[in-house]
Amino acid sequence: MTQREREILNWIAENPMISQQELADKAGITRSSVAVHISNLTKKGYLAGKGYVLRTPSYAAVVGGVNMDIGGRAAAPLVAADSNPGKVRMSLGGVGRNIAHNMALLGLDVRLLTAFGDDLYAQKIAASCGELGIDISQALQVPGEATSTYLFLSGPDGDMALAVSDMDIYAHVTPAYLQSRRALLDNAQVVVVDTNIPEASIRWLCENVKAPIFADPVSTAKAVKLSPVLGKLHTLKPNRLEAELLSGVAITDEASLARCAQALLDTGLHRVFISLGSDGVYAADHSGAVHQSCLKASMVNATGAGDAFMAALAWAYLEGTGLAETARLAQGAAAIAIEGAETINPAMSAQAVRARAGL
């Protein structure tokens, strides 16, 4: 599908009764050109019959952050209040974008809703999304604003030690903006949201969108945005600290870990996958629970492991896998992620994840 065809299809999705002349006026092209695009969309199977009946392909939607990541990795253990020799790299990031990137590598059709500035970083991110096949045609570009930027430092082992984020632009991802994208959200097979967007927008998603919602708490500071809507989520992926915060249960042993997961499920949440670092993952739903050990991996860069884990959760859900198999596949994706030098390991694929998970 061309970019123009995608644009026309989005307008038709918003208003199936729109006329060809109205489409022509929106696009700034002739009515005859619109007719050609509609004919192509019909031949490709995106439209069926008169009245523009849409044959919506299976896709996932991601609502969340896109960043330009600037990362420094020290050559030796970090020394506070001093200059640390090492390597500095720039890469595309953001929890939502990273999840969407991994989902695309896993073979999913992904639509990303977010807010960009009008700077060079936005251009770089948009170009990358185009190459990956991530649809950002309904994302928001805010004139005069800077694209979100994330600055982090890690030690020689690749573990992040400190970060600073400039993410004010996400205030523009409002309930009104999401309402304007309602058709896209409702027709998704799954919606993944991260907590970089405003709490009111997360609440709107949970109260209005028909598709199952998967949530990434991102951090303890932002995880609190999920507290009022836990029972409306399908899947939650917290780490140990985030799980303790949201459940009110301190995790000290296996029994308290089970109580923590149960407290979250008691809200009405369908599934929870608690990431425990080197202790593996504890997965639970209303039919049971499983604690799985980590898969072996050679640590290179841990920054994107959680994003790969979440992407695989959504992918595995669409594949129809059970709880234990889903957890295993997500661990496989995380293992592949940490073996890559960049936030996203280009070796990620559905076949690679299954092989790493032994499935």
mmCIF file of N, CA and C in Angstrom, residues 301-346:
data_model
loop_
_atom_site.group_PDB
_atom_site.id
_atom_site.type_symbol
_atom_site.label_atom_id
_atom_site.label_comp_id
_atom_site.label_asym_id
_atom_site.label_seq_id
_atom_site.Cartn_x
_atom_site.Cartn_y
_atom_site.Cartn_z
ATOM 1 N N ASN A 301 23.749 -5.474 25.992
ATOM 2 C CA ASN A 301 23.029 -4.230 26.249
ATOM 3 C C ASN A 301 21.641 -4.581 26.773
ATOM 4 N N ALA A 302 21.370 -4.233 28.030
ATOM 5 C CA ALA A 302 20.095 -4.615 28.661
ATOM 6 C C ALA A 302 18.985 -3.596 28.435
ATOM 7 N N THR A 303 19.289 -2.481 27.773
ATOM 8 C CA THR A 303 18.340 -1.374 27.691
ATOM 9 C C THR A 303 16.986 -1.766 27.108
ATOM 10 N N GLY A 304 16.957 -2.575 26.039
ATOM 11 C CA GLY A 304 15.693 -2.855 25.360
ATOM 12 C C GLY A 304 15.051 -4.182 25.687
ATOM 13 N N ALA A 305 15.534 -4.869 26.709
ATOM 14 C CA ALA A 305 15.014 -6.209 27.002
ATOM 15 C C ALA A 305 13.529 -6.192 27.361
ATOM 16 N N GLY A 306 13.126 -5.238 28.195
ATOM 17 C CA GLY A 306 11.730 -5.167 28.602
ATOM 18 C C GLY A 306 10.793 -4.858 27.454
ATOM 19 N N ASP A 307 11.242 -4.019 26.519
ATOM 20 C CA ASP A 307 10.423 -3.677 25.361
ATOM 21 C C ASP A 307 10.243 -4.897 24.453
ATOM 22 N N ALA A 308 11.312 -5.674 24.284
ATOM 23 C CA ALA A 308 11.215 -6.898 23.485
ATOM 24 C C ALA A 308 10.284 -7.897 24.158
ATOM 25 N N PHE A 309 10.361 -7.978 25.481
ATOM 26 C CA PHE A 309 9.501 -8.882 26.254
ATOM 27 C C PHE A 309 8.037 -8.525 26.011
ATOM 28 N N MET A 310 7.699 -7.233 26.107
ATOM 29 C CA MET A 310 6.317 -6.812 25.907
ATOM 30 C C MET A 310 5.846 -7.072 24.485
ATOM 31 N N ALA A 311 6.698 -6.777 23.509
ATOM 32 C CA ALA A 311 6.343 -7.029 22.114
ATOM 33 C C ALA A 311 6.009 -8.501 21.894
ATOM 34 N N ALA A 312 6.810 -9.367 22.499
ATOM 35 C CA ALA A 312 6.579 -10.801 22.345
ATOM 36 C C ALA A 312 5.306 -11.248 23.063
ATOM 37 N N LEU A 313 4.957 -10.602 24.175
ATOM 38 C CA LEU A 313 3.695 -10.923 24.848
ATOM 39 C C LEU A 313 2.513 -10.683 23.916
ATOM 40 N N ALA A 314 2.524 -9.531 23.232
ATOM 41 C CA ALA A 314 1.435 -9.205 22.316
ATOM 42 C C ALA A 314 1.432 -10.156 21.120
ATOM 43 N N TRP A 315 2.611 -10.416 20.576
ATOM 44 C CA TRP A 315 2.723 -11.336 19.437
ATOM 45 C C TRP A 315 2.240 -12.738 19.813
ATOM 46 N N ALA A 316 2.687 -13.237 20.967
ATOM 47 C CA ALA A 316 2.294 -14.577 21.402
ATOM 48 C C ALA A 316 0.782 -14.652 21.656
ATOM 49 N N TYR A 317 0.221 -13.576 22.202
ATOM 50 C CA TYR A 317 -1.234 -13.539 22.421
ATOM 51 C C TYR A 317 -1.972 -13.700 21.093
ATOM 52 N N LEU A 318 -1.523 -12.992 20.075
ATOM 53 C CA LEU A 318 -2.164 -13.093 18.767
ATOM 54 C C LEU A 318 -1.938 -14.459 18.127
ATOM 55 N N GLU A 319 -0.877 -15.143 18.562
ATOM 56 C CA GLU A 319 -0.616 -16.507 18.086
ATOM 57 C C GLU A 319 -1.459 -17.525 18.832
ATOM 58 N N GLY A 320 -2.120 -17.104 19.914
ATOM 59 C CA GLY A 320 -2.996 -17.991 20.666
ATOM 60 C C GLY A 320 -2.284 -18.907 21.628
ATOM 61 N N THR A 321 -1.103 -18.527 22.115
ATOM 62 C CA THR A 321 -0.347 -19.393 23.011
ATOM 63 C C THR A 321 -0.870 -19.310 24.445
ATOM 64 N N GLY A 322 -0.604 -20.338 25.241
ATOM 65 C CA GLY A 322 -0.998 -20.370 26.636
ATOM 66 C C GLY A 322 -0.042 -19.583 27.511
ATOM 67 N N LEU A 323 -0.329 -19.538 28.808
ATOM 68 C CA LEU A 323 0.430 -18.705 29.741
ATOM 69 C C LEU A 323 1.910 -19.073 29.781
ATOM 70 N N ALA A 324 2.228 -20.331 30.025
ATOM 71 C CA ALA A 324 3.626 -20.743 30.169
ATOM 72 C C ALA A 324 4.400 -20.561 28.870
ATOM 73 N N GLU A 325 3.780 -20.907 27.757
ATOM 74 C CA GLU A 325 4.451 -20.766 26.459
ATOM 75 C C GLU A 325 4.657 -19.292 26.123
ATOM 76 N N THR A 326 3.681 -18.460 26.460
ATOM 77 C CA THR A 326 3.809 -17.026 26.225
ATOM 78 C C THR A 326 4.988 -16.457 27.016
ATOM 79 N N ALA A 327 5.084 -16.851 28.298
ATOM 80 C CA ALA A 327 6.197 -16.386 29.135
ATOM 81 C C ALA A 327 7.532 -16.837 28.549
ATOM 82 N N ARG A 328 7.582 -18.054 28.067
ATOM 83 C CA ARG A 328 8.822 -18.595 27.493
ATOM 84 C C ARG A 328 9.223 -17.829 26.226
ATOM 85 N N LEU A 329 8.245 -17.552 25.384
ATOM 86 C CA LEU A 329 8.539 -16.802 24.157
ATOM 87 C C LEU A 329 9.006 -15.380 24.476
ATOM 88 N N ALA A 330 8.365 -14.765 25.459
ATOM 89 C CA ALA A 330 8.769 -13.412 25.848
ATOM 90 C C ALA A 330 10.193 -13.408 26.399
ATOM 91 N N GLN A 331 10.536 -14.434 27.171
ATOM 92 C CA GLN A 331 11.902 -14.550 27.672
ATOM 93 C C GLN A 331 12.892 -14.760 26.522
ATOM 94 N N GLY A 332 12.465 -15.510 25.526
ATOM 95 C CA GLY A 332 13.311 -15.707 24.355
ATOM 96 C C GLY A 332 13.593 -14.404 23.639
ATOM 97 N N ALA A 333 12.570 -13.562 23.497
ATOM 98 C CA ALA A 333 12.748 -12.262 22.858
ATOM 99 C C ALA A 333 13.674 -11.375 23.686
ATOM 100 N N ALA A 334 13.505 -11.391 25.010
ATOM 101 C CA ALA A 334 14.359 -10.582 25.888
ATOM 102 C C ALA A 334 15.813 -11.045 25.796
ATOM 103 N N ALA A 335 16.032 -12.354 25.727
ATOM 104 C CA ALA A 335 17.393 -12.887 25.621
ATOM 105 C C ALA A 335 18.064 -12.435 24.332
ATOM 106 N N ILE A 336 17.311 -12.451 23.242
ATOM 107 C CA ILE A 336 17.865 -11.973 21.966
ATOM 108 C C ILE A 336 18.183 -10.487 22.057
ATOM 109 N N ALA A 337 17.294 -9.732 22.708
ATOM 110 C CA ALA A 337 17.471 -8.277 22.806
ATOM 111 C C ALA A 337 18.763 -7.909 23.516
ATOM 112 N N ILE A 338 19.059 -8.571 24.621
ATOM 113 C CA ILE A 338 20.225 -8.168 25.414
ATOM 114 C C ILE A 338 21.540 -8.600 24.773
ATOM 115 N N GLU A 339 21.460 -9.425 23.739
ATOM 116 C CA GLU A 339 22.677 -9.839 23.046
ATOM 117 C C GLU A 339 23.049 -8.907 21.893
ATOM 118 N N GLY A 340 22.216 -7.889 21.663
ATOM 119 C CA GLY A 340 22.496 -6.926 20.602
ATOM 120 C C GLY A 340 23.151 -5.673 21.146
ATOM 121 N N ALA A 341 23.996 -5.048 20.340
ATOM 122 C CA ALA A 341 24.679 -3.830 20.771
ATOM 123 C C ALA A 341 23.722 -2.650 20.844
ATOM 124 N N GLU A 342 22.686 -2.660 19.997
ATOM 125 C CA GLU A 342 21.719 -1.573 19.967
ATOM 126 C C GLU A 342 20.496 -1.935 20.812
ATOM 127 N N THR A 343 19.644 -0.938 21.041
ATOM 128 C CA THR A 343 18.419 -1.158 21.831
ATOM 129 C C THR A 343 17.551 -2.230 21.200
ATOM 130 N N ILE A 344 17.483 -2.235 19.876
ATOM 131 C CA ILE A 344 16.735 -3.258 19.143
ATOM 132 C C ILE A 344 17.731 -4.147 18.413
ATOM 133 N N ASN A 345 17.666 -5.436 18.683
ATOM 134 C CA ASN A 345 18.565 -6.375 18.019
ATOM 135 C C ASN A 345 17.968 -6.750 16.666
ATOM 136 N N PRO A 346 18.645 -6.449 15.559
ATOM 137 C CA PRO A 346 18.096 -6.775 14.235
ATOM 138 C C PRO A 346 17.917 -8.273 14.008
#
